[in-house]
CSV table of C-alpha atoms in Angstrom, one decimal:
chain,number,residue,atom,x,y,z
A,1,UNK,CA,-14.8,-30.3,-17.4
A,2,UNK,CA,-11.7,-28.4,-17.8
A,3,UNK,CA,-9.5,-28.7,-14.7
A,4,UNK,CA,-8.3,-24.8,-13.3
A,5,UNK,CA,-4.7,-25.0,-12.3
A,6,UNK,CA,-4.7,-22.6,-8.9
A,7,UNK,CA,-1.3,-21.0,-9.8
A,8,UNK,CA,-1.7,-20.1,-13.6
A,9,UNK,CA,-5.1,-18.7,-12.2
A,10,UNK,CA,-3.7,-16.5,-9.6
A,11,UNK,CA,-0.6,-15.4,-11.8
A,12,UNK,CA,-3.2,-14.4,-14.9
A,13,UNK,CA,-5.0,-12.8,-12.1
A,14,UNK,CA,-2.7,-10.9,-10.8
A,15,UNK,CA,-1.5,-9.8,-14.0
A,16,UNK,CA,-5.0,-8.8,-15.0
A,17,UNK,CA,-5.2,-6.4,-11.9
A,18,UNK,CA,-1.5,-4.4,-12.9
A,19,UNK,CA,-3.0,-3.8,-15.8
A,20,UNK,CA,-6.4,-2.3,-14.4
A,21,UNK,CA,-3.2,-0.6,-12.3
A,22,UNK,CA,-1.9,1.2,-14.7
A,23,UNK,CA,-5.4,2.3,-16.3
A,24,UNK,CA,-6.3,3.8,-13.3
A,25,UNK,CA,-3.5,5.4,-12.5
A,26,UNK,CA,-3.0,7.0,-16.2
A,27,UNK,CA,-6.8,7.5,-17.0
A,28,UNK,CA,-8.3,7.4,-13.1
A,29,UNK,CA,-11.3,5.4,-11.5
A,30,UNK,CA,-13.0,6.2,-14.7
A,31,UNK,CA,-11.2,3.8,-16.6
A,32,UNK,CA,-13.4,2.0,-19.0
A,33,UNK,CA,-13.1,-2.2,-19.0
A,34,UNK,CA,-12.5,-1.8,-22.7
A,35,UNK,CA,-9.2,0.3,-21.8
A,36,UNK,CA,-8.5,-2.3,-19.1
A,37,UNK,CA,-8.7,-5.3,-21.6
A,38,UNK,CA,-6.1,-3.5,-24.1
A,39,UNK,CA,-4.1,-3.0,-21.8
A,40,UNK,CA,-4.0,-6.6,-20.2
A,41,UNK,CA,-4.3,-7.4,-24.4
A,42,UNK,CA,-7.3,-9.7,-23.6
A,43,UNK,CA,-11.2,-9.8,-24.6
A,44,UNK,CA,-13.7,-8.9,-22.1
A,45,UNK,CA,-15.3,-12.2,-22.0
A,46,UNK,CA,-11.9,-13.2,-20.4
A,47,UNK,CA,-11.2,-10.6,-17.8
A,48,UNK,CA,-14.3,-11.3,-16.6
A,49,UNK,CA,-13.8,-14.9,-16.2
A,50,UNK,CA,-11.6,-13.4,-13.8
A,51,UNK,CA,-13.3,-10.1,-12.0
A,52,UNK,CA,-17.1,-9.8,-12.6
A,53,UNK,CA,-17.3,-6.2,-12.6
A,54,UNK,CA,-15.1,-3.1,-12.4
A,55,UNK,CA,-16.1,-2.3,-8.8
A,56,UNK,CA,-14.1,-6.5,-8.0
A,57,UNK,CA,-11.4,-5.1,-10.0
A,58,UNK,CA,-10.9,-2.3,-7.4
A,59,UNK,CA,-11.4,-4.8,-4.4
A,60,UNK,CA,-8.8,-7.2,-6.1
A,61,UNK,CA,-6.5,-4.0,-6.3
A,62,UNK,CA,-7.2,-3.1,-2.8
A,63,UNK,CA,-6.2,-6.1,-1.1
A,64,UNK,CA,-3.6,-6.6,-3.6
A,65,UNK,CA,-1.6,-3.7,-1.9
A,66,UNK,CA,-2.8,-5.3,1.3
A,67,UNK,CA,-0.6,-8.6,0.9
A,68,UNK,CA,2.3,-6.5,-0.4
A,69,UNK,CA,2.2,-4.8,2.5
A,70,UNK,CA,1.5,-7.8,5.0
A,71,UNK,CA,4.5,-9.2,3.0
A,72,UNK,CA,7.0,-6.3,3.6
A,73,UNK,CA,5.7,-5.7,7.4
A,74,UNK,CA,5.3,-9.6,8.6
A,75,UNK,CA,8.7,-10.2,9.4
A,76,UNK,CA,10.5,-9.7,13.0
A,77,UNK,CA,12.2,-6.9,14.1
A,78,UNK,CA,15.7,-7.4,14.3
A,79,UNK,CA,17.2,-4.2,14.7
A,80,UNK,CA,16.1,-0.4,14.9
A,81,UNK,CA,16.6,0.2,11.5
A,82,UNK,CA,14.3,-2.6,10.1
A,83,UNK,CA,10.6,-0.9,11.2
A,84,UNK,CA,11.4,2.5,9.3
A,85,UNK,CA,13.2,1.0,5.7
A,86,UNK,CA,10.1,-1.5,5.9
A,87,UNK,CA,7.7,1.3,5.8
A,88,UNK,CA,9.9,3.5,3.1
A,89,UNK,CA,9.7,0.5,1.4
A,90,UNK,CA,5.8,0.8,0.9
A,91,UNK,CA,6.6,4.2,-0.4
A,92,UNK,CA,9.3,2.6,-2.8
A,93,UNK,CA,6.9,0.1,-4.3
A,94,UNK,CA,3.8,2.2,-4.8
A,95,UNK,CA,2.9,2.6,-8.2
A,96,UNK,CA,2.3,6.5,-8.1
A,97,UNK,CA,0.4,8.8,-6.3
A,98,UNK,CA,-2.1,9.4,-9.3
A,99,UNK,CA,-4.5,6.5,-8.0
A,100,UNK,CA,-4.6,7.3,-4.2
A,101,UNK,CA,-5.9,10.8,-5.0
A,102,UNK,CA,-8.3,9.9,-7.7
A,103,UNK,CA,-9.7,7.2,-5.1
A,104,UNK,CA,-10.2,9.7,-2.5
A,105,UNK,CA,-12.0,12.2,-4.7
A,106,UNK,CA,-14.0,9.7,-5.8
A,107,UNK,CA,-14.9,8.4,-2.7
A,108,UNK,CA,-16.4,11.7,-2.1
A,109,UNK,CA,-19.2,11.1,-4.2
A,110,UNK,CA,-18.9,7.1,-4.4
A,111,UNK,CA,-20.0,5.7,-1.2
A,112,UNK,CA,-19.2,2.2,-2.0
A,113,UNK,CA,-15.5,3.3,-2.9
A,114,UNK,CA,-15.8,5.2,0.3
A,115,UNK,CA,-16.3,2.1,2.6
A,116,UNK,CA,-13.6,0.0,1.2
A,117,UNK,CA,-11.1,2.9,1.9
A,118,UNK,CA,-11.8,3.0,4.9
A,119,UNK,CA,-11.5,-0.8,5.7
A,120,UNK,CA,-8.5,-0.8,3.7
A,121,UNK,CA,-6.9,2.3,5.7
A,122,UNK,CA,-7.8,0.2,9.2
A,123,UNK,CA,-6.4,-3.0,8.0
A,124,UNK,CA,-3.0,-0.9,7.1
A,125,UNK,CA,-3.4,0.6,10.4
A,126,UNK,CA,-3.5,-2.8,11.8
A,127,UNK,CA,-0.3,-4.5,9.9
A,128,UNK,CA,1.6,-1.3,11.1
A,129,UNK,CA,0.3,-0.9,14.6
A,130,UNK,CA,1.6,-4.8,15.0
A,131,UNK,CA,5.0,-4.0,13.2
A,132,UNK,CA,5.4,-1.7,15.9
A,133,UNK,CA,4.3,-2.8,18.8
A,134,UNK,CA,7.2,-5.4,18.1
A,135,UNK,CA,9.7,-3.1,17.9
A,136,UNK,CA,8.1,-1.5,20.9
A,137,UNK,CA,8.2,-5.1,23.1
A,138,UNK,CA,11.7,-5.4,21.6
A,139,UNK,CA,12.8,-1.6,22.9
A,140,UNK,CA,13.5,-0.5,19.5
A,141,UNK,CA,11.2,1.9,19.0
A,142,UNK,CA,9.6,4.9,20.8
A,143,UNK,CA,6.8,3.8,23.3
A,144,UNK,CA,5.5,6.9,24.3
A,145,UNK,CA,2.9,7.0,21.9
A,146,UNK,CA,0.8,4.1,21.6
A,147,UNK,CA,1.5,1.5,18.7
A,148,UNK,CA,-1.5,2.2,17.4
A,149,UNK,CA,-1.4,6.4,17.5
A,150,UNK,CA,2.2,6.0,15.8
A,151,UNK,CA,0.4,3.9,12.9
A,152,UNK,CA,-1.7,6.7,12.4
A,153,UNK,CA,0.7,8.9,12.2
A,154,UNK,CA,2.8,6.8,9.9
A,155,UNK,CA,-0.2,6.4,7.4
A,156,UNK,CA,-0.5,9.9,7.2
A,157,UNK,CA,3.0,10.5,6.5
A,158,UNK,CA,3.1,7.6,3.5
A,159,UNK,CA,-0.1,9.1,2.1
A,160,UNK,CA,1.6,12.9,2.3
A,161,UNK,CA,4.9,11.9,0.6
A,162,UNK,CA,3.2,10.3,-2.7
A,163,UNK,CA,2.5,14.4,-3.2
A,164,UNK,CA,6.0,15.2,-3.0
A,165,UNK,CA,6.9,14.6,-6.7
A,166,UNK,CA,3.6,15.7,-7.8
A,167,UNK,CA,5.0,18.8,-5.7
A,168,UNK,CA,8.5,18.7,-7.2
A,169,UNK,CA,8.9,16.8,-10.2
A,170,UNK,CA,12.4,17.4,-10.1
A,171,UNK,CA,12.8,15.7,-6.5
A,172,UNK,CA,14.6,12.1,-7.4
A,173,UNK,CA,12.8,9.0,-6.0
A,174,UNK,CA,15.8,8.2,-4.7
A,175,UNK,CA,16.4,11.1,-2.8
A,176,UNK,CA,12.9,11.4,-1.4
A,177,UNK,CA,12.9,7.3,-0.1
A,178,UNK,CA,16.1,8.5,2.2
A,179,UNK,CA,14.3,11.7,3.2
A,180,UNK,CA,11.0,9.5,4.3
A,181,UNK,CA,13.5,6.9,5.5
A,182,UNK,CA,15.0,9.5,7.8
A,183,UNK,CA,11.8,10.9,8.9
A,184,UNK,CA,10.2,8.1,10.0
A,185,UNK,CA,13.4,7.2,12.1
A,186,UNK,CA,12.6,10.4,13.8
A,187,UNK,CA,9.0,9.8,14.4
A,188,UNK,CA,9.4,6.2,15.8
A,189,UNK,CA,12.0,7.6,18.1
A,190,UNK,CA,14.9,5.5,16.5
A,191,UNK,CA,17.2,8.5,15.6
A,192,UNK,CA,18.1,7.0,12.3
A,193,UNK,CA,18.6,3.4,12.5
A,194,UNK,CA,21.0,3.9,16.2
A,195,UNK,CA,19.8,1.3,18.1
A,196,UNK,CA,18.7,2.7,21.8
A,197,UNK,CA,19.0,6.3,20.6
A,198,UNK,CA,16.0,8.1,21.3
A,199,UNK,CA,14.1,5.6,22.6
A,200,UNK,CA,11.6,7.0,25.1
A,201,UNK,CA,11.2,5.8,28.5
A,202,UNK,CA,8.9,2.7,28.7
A,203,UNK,CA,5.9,2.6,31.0
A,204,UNK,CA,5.4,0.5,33.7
């Protein structure tokens, strides 16, 4: 029997799912597993050695974005300015707001695609709401809102600013990071990166 090395699996993995990536994001949910496979340049008798179906592609993609985010929002707060340039950069290493919005019109009729947004939104809510709450227990960030409410928040923001160059094409990726950058300072109360500044009074 031929012997599966773990890492070369998850790496061709992995690589198999940035290329269903950029399918969906150029040609949307739609995106046949023939298109997929050209991409990837391999047969489909070998991506789905891999992912079984299209709809474990999209759960493989989902929870793909999770660990890059678990990876970018796992680490301690050290200083005010650490909580709001970790979430600007989830907007720096998206791959384009193309996907998000084809996911949520297609969760419209999709039930299926429905549910796993959902889960996926409340495990982001989660890896933010704990982000925060450190920074909160660490007086770095903003307590009058709860950690949770303040993740909420945050999602919505992230989700609103992938339209921004859809908006403006002309508006440099750059330029819009260090405008979400400064936002966010704002809404988690740390007045751009000051440490202390704004800070709202703690509760007892």
């Amino acid at each position: 029997m031929r012997t599966v090395n773990p890492d070369q699996h998850e790496k061709k993995r992995r690589e198999l799912l940035r290329a269903a990536q950029r399918r969906f994001a150029a040609e949307g949910v739609q995106a046949s597993i023939a298109s997929i496979c050209a991409e990837a340049g391999v047969s489909p008798g070998h991506l789905y050695h891999y992912f079984p179906s299209k709809e474990a592609i999209l759960e493989g993609l989902f929870q793909l974005v999770l660990d890059e985010a678990a990876t970018h929002l796992s680490g301690d707060v050290q200083d005010a300015r650490d909580l709001p340039a970790l979430v600007a950069d989830l907007y720096s290493s998206g791959k384009g707001p193309s996907l998000l919005f084809d996911l949520l019109a297609e969760s419209q009729r999709n039930a299926a695609i429905a549910e796993r947004l959902r889960r996926h939104s409340a495990e982001m809510k989660q890896l933010l709401a704990s982000a925060i709450a450190r920074g909160q227990a660490a007086g770095l960030v903003d307590d009058t809102l709860s950690a949770p409410d303040l993740a909420t928040l945050l999602l919505a923001v992230l989700d609103g600013s992938k339209a921004m160059r859809l908006r403006d094409p002309a508006v440099d990726r750059g330029h819009a990071r260090e405008m979400l950058l400064a936002l966010v300072s704002r809404v988690l109360g740390t007045s751009g990166g000051r440490p202390g500044a704004g800070v709202g009074r703690r509760r007892a």
